[in-house]
Each structure stands twice: as structure tokens, then as C-alpha cells.
């Protein structure tokens, strides 16, 4: 076989671990291996959920931890992963991919770099002495992270207060996102760090300095050595793999999945947006250049994150930093409900059934489905009291109508999060709208999405996060990376008046889903249920006040951009002073929370 240069990418998703080796010449796949496993939820299986954790030998005081955790009730909304199962799957897929390469005559020495791309914000806690997890990994969609917008910091507080296993580990307990956990395991504990993209999803990162926010870290009760350092953007990772079949190779890049997708789609200007569609959620991230985005409303605004830090060949110490505004919708989870009801088995079947039944549904009264199975706690709704509703059904409603309503709910949910992310950047959405994910391969679904959103869609590979991580690893080594995969475009065929009518009906259905559950200890007649009535009583003065507020936000954003540009021109390498502070009685410095 002709000698090539390849980049290996380890991708860890909610229910899947994939190891892919890509050629840097054309982006083609050299070898790949994948392993899937289900998420651990209370609704799926009480014996595997957080409510019933079986005793094990993860910590020295496992008996005490098991006795405490066996008393936990079954809690809906808890979503977890088994770190040991993830690690075992990582070793297996790495070994399997290397074996495939050897059988094809491609030695592992052709792999020049390893990149890790993982899901955002998932929290792992482990014992630094034994190397064993002390608790299941808390998934980013867990209610302990999404409720109140607390993020990873809220999950850390929950573990410190409620998990006996974490308390028993004392000073030996380490916390981190999936990239920090995997890097620590691959280097046998020699490297304990994370990157800015993953750190920004924890809610504990200061976006202006790309270092941990001291007050936020202190409020979580974390010791200085229990939280990973943040690798500086201008420094390459020094993690050298010492376990498994990739012994001796270096991990040059770790990235959160939304940032990797943003980089793969070449989104670097304000308004450019990338959407990832999976069976669990639809994530929209809008690029934001020229400094960090302005603070957003905690309940209905998008989340401010670091998109990616692109190496600068001309000036290594000043890489190009692109920020992002992230919004997430759970509308795509309706496929699971249709599967449980026996209507459809997957999104693939939904899309094909919708495409076949679309001509027969023309002219009939449309039904709207709001799949708020876990509420609508995130932006742009901010309503944890919402529950699923189906509006507009009649005597003629059948499986085809429910499938059509499910497809439309996914499209309208994507339209909402895209609009939320673009509005947070105070800019107009740039064309086209980049779409990836497993659902992006469904032609009928993409055509309907283009009609509902009114935007031209660009679809390339199903998993652009892997491509983005490979591109970033090649850039970190000054190696060219080519990708010859063709992009497919979808043009909207709907009129503006038609889209406006659809959005009005969808907004009406969403309002009908509010106030069906008691949340935060409040009854059904709480402020959440009453808020919609207050919104309907808005007067002309309220509308004028909203317009003035939006103008003030836009004007303040322009002023901040000008000040940022002036500061960057006169002091391009501004760094915070090194200061000493105390966390939980132990002295620490900025160097402990941020690598220099």
C-alpha cells in the first residue's frame, strides 16, 4: 500500500464510542470501529439507573457509599453513563481499528496524531489513587445540569453533597469532563487537563481570559487540585498515550462536539450557524467573532461557549479564537415516543412515511406535536413545567398524521434554536445553514426542514465533528488536510406567508404545553403558568419597551466590539496577573486553574 499520513479521531457520544482513522490527503476513511451502549436512565431500567447503583469496589468505602445510594428514590430526569464501560469500549475500538489497519497493510506508524472529540459538559468523578470512577458520569442532558442553568458546576455540588462515594474519596477525588477523564486514562494519570472548548461548557470558565472563574470554582466547593487545568490555546497538548495499541502517539487535540462541528463547517463569521441533528437532541451553535459574546439571559438565552481555537501559523502565541452561542432542543426525542407507541421504529422510517403520505395530507387540517417529554427547560423556552401535547387532532387523525406532526415538531424545534442562537449574537443568520448528524442523511427530512426554516441547507458528512477534530489536529502539526466530500444543498420551496402561518400555529401549540407539571416546589398555579397570561396582556408600551431594550443591547454590543478591538490593537497579549487565592482552606494560584 502506498504510504500515507493519517489522523486518528476518538469520538465519544451519548451512546456510542467510535475510533476513526482518516487520511489527511482527501479525508477518506482508512479504518473505523464503533461500539454502542444505552444511556442509564431511571425510565429505561431502575436497576441500572442512578436510583439503584449496585455495590462495587470503586472506592475504599464502597460499602458506605452503596448503603447510602441504595436509599435513593427513582428520579426521572437523571441521565448517566458508566465510565468503566466507556473506557473498556475505548480500548476495544482502538484495538479493533488498529487490527483492521494491519490486515490492510497499513501500519499504525502512519498515524501522526490522535484527536479526541466528546460530548459537551458530561461530568466524571474518579479516584486519583485507584484510577476507578467513584460515581456514574452525569450526562449533559441530566436534570441536575439543565435545571436552573447551573451546568456542570451544579452537578459537582450535587455529587459533593449527595454522593457518599465522592465524600469518602476526600482529597483523592478528581472531577472533569469526558476529555479530561480520557486523557488521564490514556496517559496513566500523567496528564490532567482540559481544553477551552470543553471548559466553556461547564459554566465555570471566564471567557475573557480562558481561565477558570475563581469565584465560580470556589462556590462549587472544589479544591485546587480536584479540577483540571485549562490548556492555553497557543499550546499543543503534551499528552502521550502509554496504554493500548497506540502506545507512544500523542493526543494533540481535544474538542467538544459543537466546537468541532463549527470548525469543520468553516464557521468563523458572526451569523454562521451549524446544526447537529441526533435521535436525542438538536444542537445549534452560532459563530461569534471579535471577542466573547455579551451575557445572555440565563433561562431563555443561548449558552456562551468557546467554539474553537485555530492555530495561527504566523503567530503561534496568538491563535484565532471563535466563540459560539449554543441552543439545544429535545424535539428529535419524539422518535423514541413513536417507537414505544408502535407508530415508527426510527427517524428513517418517520421520514420515509412522511414523504410517502405528504401528497395525501395536502389541504387537511394540520396537527402539531410538542415533544416536551422532559419539559422545555433550555433556551429559547425556559419552561421546565411544560409537558408533551398534540393539538389539532380530529376523527380523521391516524398514524400518518402523527408522523407528520412529529417531523414538523423536529423542524420547528430546529427553527426555534437556530433563531435563538442567531438572536443572541445580535446579527442576521448567514446563509447557508450547515446541518450534520445521523438525521441529515434523510433527504425528505432535509427538504421539510428547509421549507419550515426558510433557509438554504448545506449537508456534507453525517458526522462533521470527526472531520473538525481531524482538521484541527492537522493544523496543530502544520499538516495540510484535504476533504473531497461533496456538499448537498437544499433550497426552501415555501413562501414567507406560509412559514409565518406555520410558526404562529407552532407557537400556539408550544404555549399550550406550559403549566402541566409542578416544578421547583411550586404548584400548577405558579409563576410559570401565570407568565403566559401576563405575556398576552402586553400593551403597546410593553412592545415599545422591548424594542428599546433590543436597541440598547445592540448598541452596547457595538461599543464592546470597538473597545475589544482597541484593546487588542494596543495590547494584543493581555494576560491576567498571577494571584493567590484560597479554595476550601488550601492555597492555590491561577497557575493551578489555568496552564501558562
XYZ file of C-alpha atoms in Angstrom:
596
model
C 0.000 0.000 0.000
C 1.209 3.498 -0.812
C 2.471 5.343 2.247
C 0.011 7.833 3.690
C -0.286 10.172 6.642
C -3.320 9.584 8.797
C -5.039 11.190 11.766
C -6.944 9.119 14.330
C -10.058 10.545 15.974
C -11.644 9.098 19.116
C -15.297 10.180 19.298
C -17.355 9.617 22.463
C -21.091 10.295 22.151
C -24.063 9.701 24.421
C -24.492 6.075 23.414
C -21.589 5.405 21.087
C -17.787 5.225 21.039
C -16.127 5.413 17.637
C -12.471 5.310 16.616
C -11.796 6.509 13.066
C -8.531 6.785 11.142
C -8.688 9.359 8.338
C -6.285 10.106 5.515
C -5.168 13.733 5.569
C -4.962 13.752 1.770
C -8.659 13.518 0.971
C -10.378 12.858 4.301
C -11.223 9.295 3.327
C -11.681 6.664 6.000
C -8.740 4.289 6.428
C -10.184 2.224 9.268
C -13.012 2.544 11.731
C -14.550 0.732 14.677
C -17.662 1.565 16.675
C -19.410 0.274 19.783
C -22.802 1.332 21.100
C -24.414 1.160 24.531
C -27.587 2.684 26.048
C -27.715 5.607 28.421
C -28.558 4.854 32.037
C -31.878 6.451 32.940
C -34.495 5.816 35.574
C -37.168 5.357 32.915
C -35.150 2.762 30.996
C -34.246 0.396 33.804
C -34.457 1.070 37.514
C -31.713 -1.454 38.234
C -29.223 0.414 36.056
C -30.217 3.963 36.890
C -28.754 6.301 39.428
C -31.575 5.306 41.776
C -30.209 1.800 42.228
C -26.443 1.712 41.999
C -25.126 -1.730 42.814
C -22.283 -2.109 45.324
C -18.850 -2.330 43.791
C -15.215 -1.841 44.686
C -14.825 1.581 43.110
C -13.710 3.162 46.367
C -12.238 2.001 49.630
C -15.517 2.808 51.379
C -17.792 1.293 48.727
C -19.923 -0.368 51.395
C -20.743 3.003 52.945
C -21.413 4.534 49.543
C -23.625 1.658 48.441
C -25.636 1.775 51.656
C -26.281 5.488 51.119
C -27.006 5.284 47.404
C -29.349 2.281 47.662
C -31.762 4.569 49.532
C -32.091 6.991 46.656
C -35.553 7.076 45.052
C -36.042 6.579 41.352
C -35.747 10.092 39.929
C -36.941 10.965 36.460
C -34.611 13.204 34.525
C -31.418 11.597 35.826
C -29.269 10.551 32.848
C -25.933 8.840 33.437
C -23.164 6.859 31.769
C -20.870 4.173 33.146
C -17.272 5.490 32.902
C -15.804 1.981 33.163
C -17.939 0.842 30.256
C -16.840 3.848 28.200
C -13.172 3.172 28.924
C -13.466 -0.514 28.045
C -15.221 0.414 24.803
C -12.431 2.900 24.006
C -9.769 0.209 24.356
C -11.756 -2.245 22.243
C -12.460 0.122 19.338
C -8.841 1.307 19.292
C -7.593 -2.278 19.166
C -10.117 -3.264 16.510
C -9.269 -0.316 14.240
C -5.512 -0.952 14.524
C -6.063 -4.624 13.689
C -8.039 -3.616 10.587
C -5.212 -1.330 9.509
C -2.657 -4.113 9.923
C -4.782 -6.543 7.916
C -4.956 -3.979 5.102
C -1.193 -3.464 5.170
C -1.277 -0.050 6.871
C 0.940 0.024 9.981
C -0.018 2.145 12.943
C 3.113 4.251 12.416
C 1.254 6.030 9.608
C -0.923 7.666 12.267
C 0.692 11.015 13.037
C -1.702 12.384 15.622
C -4.689 11.468 17.794
C -7.648 13.769 18.430
C -10.459 13.367 20.964
C -13.933 14.785 20.371
C -16.529 14.285 23.070
C -19.933 15.413 24.166
C -20.160 18.711 25.970
C -20.314 19.109 29.710
C -20.646 15.458 30.822
C -19.122 15.183 34.313
C -16.897 12.321 35.523
C -15.598 11.821 39.072
C -12.823 9.326 39.824
C -10.273 8.358 42.445
C -6.766 9.534 41.554
C -5.131 6.754 43.603
C -7.045 3.748 42.297
C -7.979 5.222 38.926
C -11.551 3.968 39.386
C -14.697 6.100 38.935
C -16.454 6.889 42.192
C -19.769 7.675 40.551
C -21.506 7.270 37.226
C -20.823 10.049 34.738
C -23.591 12.668 34.804
C -24.755 13.300 31.256
C -25.047 16.843 29.909
C -28.828 16.387 29.454
C -29.305 15.372 33.103
C -31.802 17.465 35.027
C -29.108 18.214 37.610
C -27.302 20.224 34.917
C -30.180 21.680 32.924
C -32.431 22.780 35.798
C -31.761 26.405 36.614
C -28.927 26.653 34.103
C -26.369 25.532 36.692
C -24.465 23.309 34.265
C -21.540 21.170 35.358
C -20.979 23.256 38.474
C -24.429 22.317 39.789
C -23.683 18.630 39.121
C -20.411 18.907 41.060
C -22.242 20.426 44.017
C -24.825 17.651 43.879
C -22.109 14.977 43.994
C -20.280 16.643 46.881
C -23.495 16.888 48.877
C -25.333 13.686 47.956
C -22.783 11.044 46.929
C -21.220 9.130 49.821
C -18.642 7.629 47.442
C -17.399 11.078 46.461
C -17.207 12.207 50.071
C -15.304 9.055 51.048
C -12.683 9.740 48.372
C -11.850 13.034 50.089
C -8.694 14.634 48.652
C -8.191 11.785 46.156
C -11.322 12.627 44.175
C -10.852 14.255 40.765
C -13.525 15.862 38.616
C -13.532 16.649 34.936
C -15.306 16.443 31.618
C -15.001 13.407 29.370
C -11.886 14.710 27.613
C -10.061 15.187 30.931
C -11.067 11.682 32.052
C -9.989 10.026 28.794
C -6.699 11.927 28.645
C -5.981 10.984 32.254
C -6.659 7.314 31.494
C -4.705 7.221 28.224
C -1.653 8.754 29.911
C -1.966 6.608 33.073
C -2.581 9.697 35.198
C 0.317 11.743 33.837
C -1.899 14.410 32.217
C -4.789 16.110 33.989
C -6.023 18.944 31.801
C -8.852 20.064 29.564
C -9.180 22.467 26.651
C -11.064 25.744 26.390
C -13.943 24.332 24.311
C -14.830 21.679 26.890
C -14.164 24.016 29.809
C -16.594 26.607 28.427
C -19.495 24.128 28.631
C -19.042 23.750 32.392
C -20.162 27.310 33.112
C -17.048 27.830 35.262
C -14.758 29.379 32.620
C -14.022 33.085 32.320
C -14.399 33.639 28.572
C -12.349 36.834 28.601
C -9.209 35.171 29.997
C -9.942 31.499 29.153
C -9.096 30.575 32.750
C -11.321 29.186 35.464
C -13.540 31.706 37.208
C -12.180 31.689 40.765
C -15.469 32.677 42.379
C -17.444 30.075 40.444
C -14.965 27.304 41.289
C -14.959 28.336 44.938
C -18.756 28.335 45.071
C -18.779 24.688 43.935
C -16.609 23.671 46.893
C -13.783 22.381 44.696
C -10.210 22.127 45.916
C -7.448 23.486 43.680
C -6.152 20.029 42.705
C -9.597 18.468 42.128
C -10.301 20.322 38.887
C -8.220 20.055 35.683
C -6.078 22.873 34.356
C -7.111 24.634 31.161
C -4.597 24.244 28.367
C -3.672 27.582 26.853
C -4.917 27.988 23.256
C -1.428 28.573 21.852
C -0.019 25.381 23.400
C -0.291 21.926 21.912
C -1.317 19.042 24.094
C 1.586 17.109 25.615
C -0.467 14.010 26.391
C 1.437 10.897 25.305
C -0.547 7.661 25.183
C 1.044 4.905 27.271
C -1.741 2.300 27.216
C -3.305 0.235 24.463
C -2.263 -0.269 20.845
C -1.485 3.429 20.263
C 1.434 3.455 22.697
C 3.759 6.389 22.065
C 1.377 8.525 19.995
C 0.392 11.998 21.176
C -3.048 13.479 21.687
C -2.687 16.880 20.026
C -6.329 17.982 20.148
C -9.321 17.604 22.446
C -12.555 19.352 21.478
C -16.196 19.499 22.479
C -18.504 18.275 19.745
C -20.288 21.601 18.969
C -16.959 23.402 18.524
C -15.586 20.650 16.308
C -18.660 20.888 14.071
C -18.310 24.669 13.914
C -14.667 24.353 12.825
C -15.393 21.615 10.281
C -18.087 23.748 8.643
C -15.656 26.712 8.433
C -17.960 28.943 10.509
C -15.895 31.891 11.679
C -18.064 34.949 10.954
C -20.915 36.158 13.109
C -24.235 34.692 11.995
C -22.830 31.476 10.539
C -24.656 28.591 12.216
C -24.153 24.827 12.365
C -26.896 22.402 13.437
C -26.409 18.808 14.594
C -29.435 16.503 14.484
C -29.413 13.296 16.515
C -32.053 10.990 17.965
C -31.686 12.743 21.344
C -31.437 16.455 20.597
C -30.913 19.168 18.014
C -27.993 21.482 18.785
C -27.473 24.820 17.051
C -24.260 26.786 17.587
C -23.813 30.228 16.055
C -20.308 31.577 15.482
C -19.348 34.821 17.216
C -16.085 36.517 16.316
C -14.433 39.652 17.700
C -14.463 38.774 21.354
C -16.720 36.881 23.761
C -20.496 37.269 23.310
C -22.358 39.524 25.691
C -24.036 37.825 28.679
C -27.324 36.128 27.829
C -30.486 35.663 29.916
C -29.925 32.534 31.988
C -33.333 30.983 31.274
C -34.232 31.910 27.705
C -30.891 32.914 26.187
C -28.309 30.748 24.396
C -25.256 29.474 26.233
C -21.964 31.283 25.654
C -19.178 28.859 24.751
C -15.778 28.747 23.092
C -16.211 27.434 19.559
C -12.615 26.643 18.679
C -9.071 27.991 18.897
C -7.463 27.768 15.458
C -3.644 27.673 15.409
C -2.036 30.712 13.796
C 0.941 29.700 11.669
C 2.239 33.285 11.536
C 1.954 33.907 15.287
C 1.692 30.765 17.400
C 1.132 32.697 20.630
C -1.978 34.408 19.316
C -4.334 31.807 17.846
C -7.648 32.744 16.304
C -10.422 32.256 18.859
C -14.000 31.898 17.641
C -16.730 31.908 20.260
C -20.208 30.478 19.911
C -23.767 30.712 21.176
C -25.350 27.303 21.801
C -29.035 26.388 21.982
C -30.411 22.845 22.376
C -33.813 21.405 21.537
C -35.112 17.991 22.555
C -37.636 17.863 19.699
C -35.880 14.959 17.977
C -36.534 12.735 21.015
C -40.081 12.274 19.703
C -38.754 9.320 17.674
C -38.459 7.342 20.911
C -42.104 8.001 21.760
C -43.250 6.937 18.281
C -41.192 3.762 18.668
C -42.800 2.990 22.034
C -46.249 3.578 20.547
C -45.516 1.258 17.631
C -46.058 4.018 15.054
C -42.498 4.092 13.704
C -39.230 2.418 14.598
C -36.763 5.215 13.809
C -36.350 8.647 12.253
C -35.529 6.897 8.992
C -38.944 5.250 8.949
C -40.599 8.504 10.022
C -39.017 10.430 7.146
C -39.951 7.818 4.563
C -43.532 7.537 5.860
C -43.860 11.316 5.864
C -42.572 11.570 2.319
C -44.992 8.890 1.122
C -48.023 10.376 2.904
C -47.273 14.056 2.175
C -49.426 14.279 -1.022
C -52.458 12.810 0.788
C -52.117 15.306 3.672
C -52.234 18.404 1.455
C -55.258 20.546 2.271
C -56.116 18.730 5.511
C -56.091 20.407 8.897
C -52.563 20.144 10.342
C -51.798 18.688 13.741
C -48.967 19.981 15.895
C -46.980 17.935 18.396
C -44.807 19.472 21.126
C -42.477 16.693 22.404
C -41.717 18.268 25.800
C -41.123 14.895 27.479
C -38.674 16.353 29.977
C -40.132 19.844 29.903
C -38.634 22.722 27.941
C -36.033 23.967 30.450
C -33.468 25.272 27.977
C -33.460 28.212 25.596
C -35.446 29.634 23.964
C -38.370 28.413 26.084
C -37.129 28.194 29.667
C -40.216 26.292 30.788
C -39.468 23.188 32.890
C -43.194 22.924 33.666
C -44.062 22.039 30.042
C -45.256 18.577 29.052
C -45.997 16.917 25.680
C -49.164 17.951 23.868
C -50.746 17.170 20.489
C -53.000 19.911 19.137
C -55.418 19.928 16.220
C -56.318 16.244 16.145
C -59.711 15.045 14.908
C -61.643 11.951 13.960
C -59.576 11.538 10.806
C -56.232 11.586 12.672
C -54.169 8.447 12.088
C -50.559 7.240 12.235
C -49.634 9.247 9.136
C -50.842 12.459 10.781
C -48.857 11.726 13.965
C -45.729 11.066 11.922
C -46.247 14.316 10.020
C -46.701 16.174 13.311
C -43.517 14.568 14.683
C -41.472 15.578 11.626
C -42.836 19.120 11.783
C -42.099 19.338 15.525
C -38.461 18.498 14.872
C -38.256 21.105 12.104
C -39.931 23.801 14.214
C -37.716 22.937 17.172
C -34.631 23.414 14.992
C -36.066 26.701 13.717
C -36.515 27.895 17.322
C -32.986 27.069 18.492
C -31.413 28.489 15.325
C -33.314 31.728 15.796
C -32.356 31.806 19.474
C -28.649 31.335 18.748
C -28.658 33.941 15.971
C -30.590 36.456 18.079
C -28.055 36.103 20.887
C -25.293 37.260 18.559
C -27.341 40.341 17.517
C -26.792 39.515 13.871
C -28.685 38.185 10.899
C -28.422 34.479 10.201
C -25.919 33.872 7.410
C -26.731 31.531 4.568
C -26.456 28.595 4.237
C -27.425 26.752 7.413
C -24.950 23.892 7.918
C -26.545 20.621 9.030
C -24.963 17.343 10.111
C -25.812 14.377 12.293
C -27.445 10.999 11.589
C -30.750 12.638 10.631
C -29.061 14.794 7.984
C -28.851 11.768 5.680
C -32.661 11.695 5.323
C -33.490 13.544 2.109
C -37.191 14.069 2.816
C -36.495 15.377 6.300
C -33.964 17.898 4.995
C -36.373 19.198 2.361
C -39.057 19.712 5.002
C -36.549 21.417 7.307
C -35.590 23.839 4.535
C -39.267 24.664 3.944
C -40.029 25.270 7.640
C -36.924 27.344 8.426
C -36.833 29.191 5.119
C -33.053 28.829 4.939
C -30.858 27.113 2.397
C -29.300 23.999 3.943
C -25.804 22.626 3.310
C -25.250 18.952 4.183
C -21.822 17.343 3.945
C -20.813 14.350 6.077
C -23.127 12.843 8.713
C -20.530 13.370 11.466
C -18.692 16.636 10.889
C -17.311 16.640 14.440
C -14.841 13.896 13.473
C -13.799 15.904 10.413
C -13.370 19.034 12.525
C -11.193 17.273 15.097
C -9.041 15.784 12.335
C -8.648 19.194 10.685
C -7.640 20.759 13.990
C -5.075 18.024 14.691
C -3.576 18.530 11.224
C -3.413 22.288 11.787
C -1.707 21.758 15.151
C 1.068 19.828 13.370
C 1.258 22.182 10.331
C -0.004 19.396 8.074
C -2.436 20.002 5.229
C -5.795 18.257 5.427
C -7.958 17.734 2.360
C -11.616 16.765 2.153
C -13.145 15.918 -1.215
C -16.599 15.026 0.030
C -19.338 16.819 -1.938
C -21.826 19.131 -0.229
C -25.556 18.782 -0.944
C -27.746 21.909 -0.830
C -31.481 22.099 -0.132
C -33.442 25.175 -1.213
C -36.687 26.200 0.556
C -39.815 25.920 -1.591
C -42.276 27.562 0.825
C -43.500 31.164 0.763
C -42.826 33.627 3.575
C -46.560 33.960 4.373
C -46.870 30.188 4.661
C -43.885 29.939 7.014
C -45.305 32.739 9.154
C -48.603 30.874 9.497
C -46.795 27.659 10.430
C -44.734 29.445 13.088
C -47.834 31.055 14.545
C -49.582 27.709 14.898
C -46.439 26.129 16.359
C -46.053 28.942 18.901
C -49.705 28.445 19.889
C -49.089 24.713 20.440
C -45.964 25.411 22.493
C -47.934 27.756 24.757
C -50.500 25.002 25.284
C -47.751 22.775 26.715
C -46.966 25.170 29.580
C -48.073 24.710 33.174
C -48.764 20.959 33.217
C -46.266 19.996 35.943
C -45.241 21.375 39.301
C -41.558 22.266 39.295
C -39.137 23.883 41.738
C -41.523 23.102 44.573
C -44.242 25.335 43.076
C -47.796 24.329 42.255
C -49.559 24.360 38.922
C -50.727 27.939 39.538
C -47.159 29.188 39.975
C -45.307 31.935 38.140
C -44.583 29.644 35.178
C -48.256 29.038 34.429
C -49.133 32.674 35.050
C -46.394 34.037 32.825
C -48.222 33.221 29.588
C -51.281 35.198 30.693
C -49.054 38.155 31.513
C -47.472 37.918 28.067
C -50.891 38.014 26.393
C -51.735 41.239 28.287
C -48.795 43.066 26.767
C -49.692 46.582 25.705
C -48.230 48.852 23.088
C -45.989 50.402 25.739
C -44.555 46.964 26.554
C -43.782 46.344 22.896
C -42.069 49.741 22.675
C -40.054 48.969 25.818
C -38.926 45.662 24.291
C -37.837 47.423 21.114
C -35.840 49.968 23.103
C -34.260 47.189 25.145
C -33.193 45.323 21.993
C -31.733 48.535 20.574
C -29.797 49.097 23.799
C -28.386 45.581 23.678
C -27.372 46.056 20.031
C -25.728 49.421 20.784
C -23.894 48.021 23.815
C -22.622 45.123 21.718
C -21.208 47.519 19.120
C -19.454 49.546 21.831
C -17.967 46.403 23.378
C -16.661 45.329 19.980
C -14.949 48.683 19.481
C -13.366 48.578 22.945
C -12.202 45.000 22.363
C -10.636 45.969 19.041
C -8.824 48.934 20.609
C -7.549 46.823 23.476
C -6.373 44.088 21.114
C -4.549 46.640 18.951
C -2.612 48.283 21.781
C -2.189 45.165 23.978
C -2.557 42.031 21.844
C -1.165 39.719 24.528
C -3.006 40.841 27.658
C -2.930 38.228 30.382
C -4.239 38.374 33.928
C -1.851 38.824 36.792
C -0.845 35.773 38.770
C -2.675 35.921 42.085
C -3.023 33.683 45.097
C -6.391 32.700 46.473
C -7.797 30.093 48.809
C -10.247 27.339 47.971
C -11.548 25.240 50.856
C -8.672 26.290 53.072
C -5.940 25.315 50.588
C -3.824 27.929 48.855
C -3.919 27.927 45.086
C -2.803 30.192 42.294
C -4.086 30.970 38.859
C -1.498 28.527 37.588
C -3.377 25.709 39.311
C -6.526 26.553 37.422
C -5.045 27.689 34.138
C -1.926 26.402 32.425
C 0.520 29.116 31.399
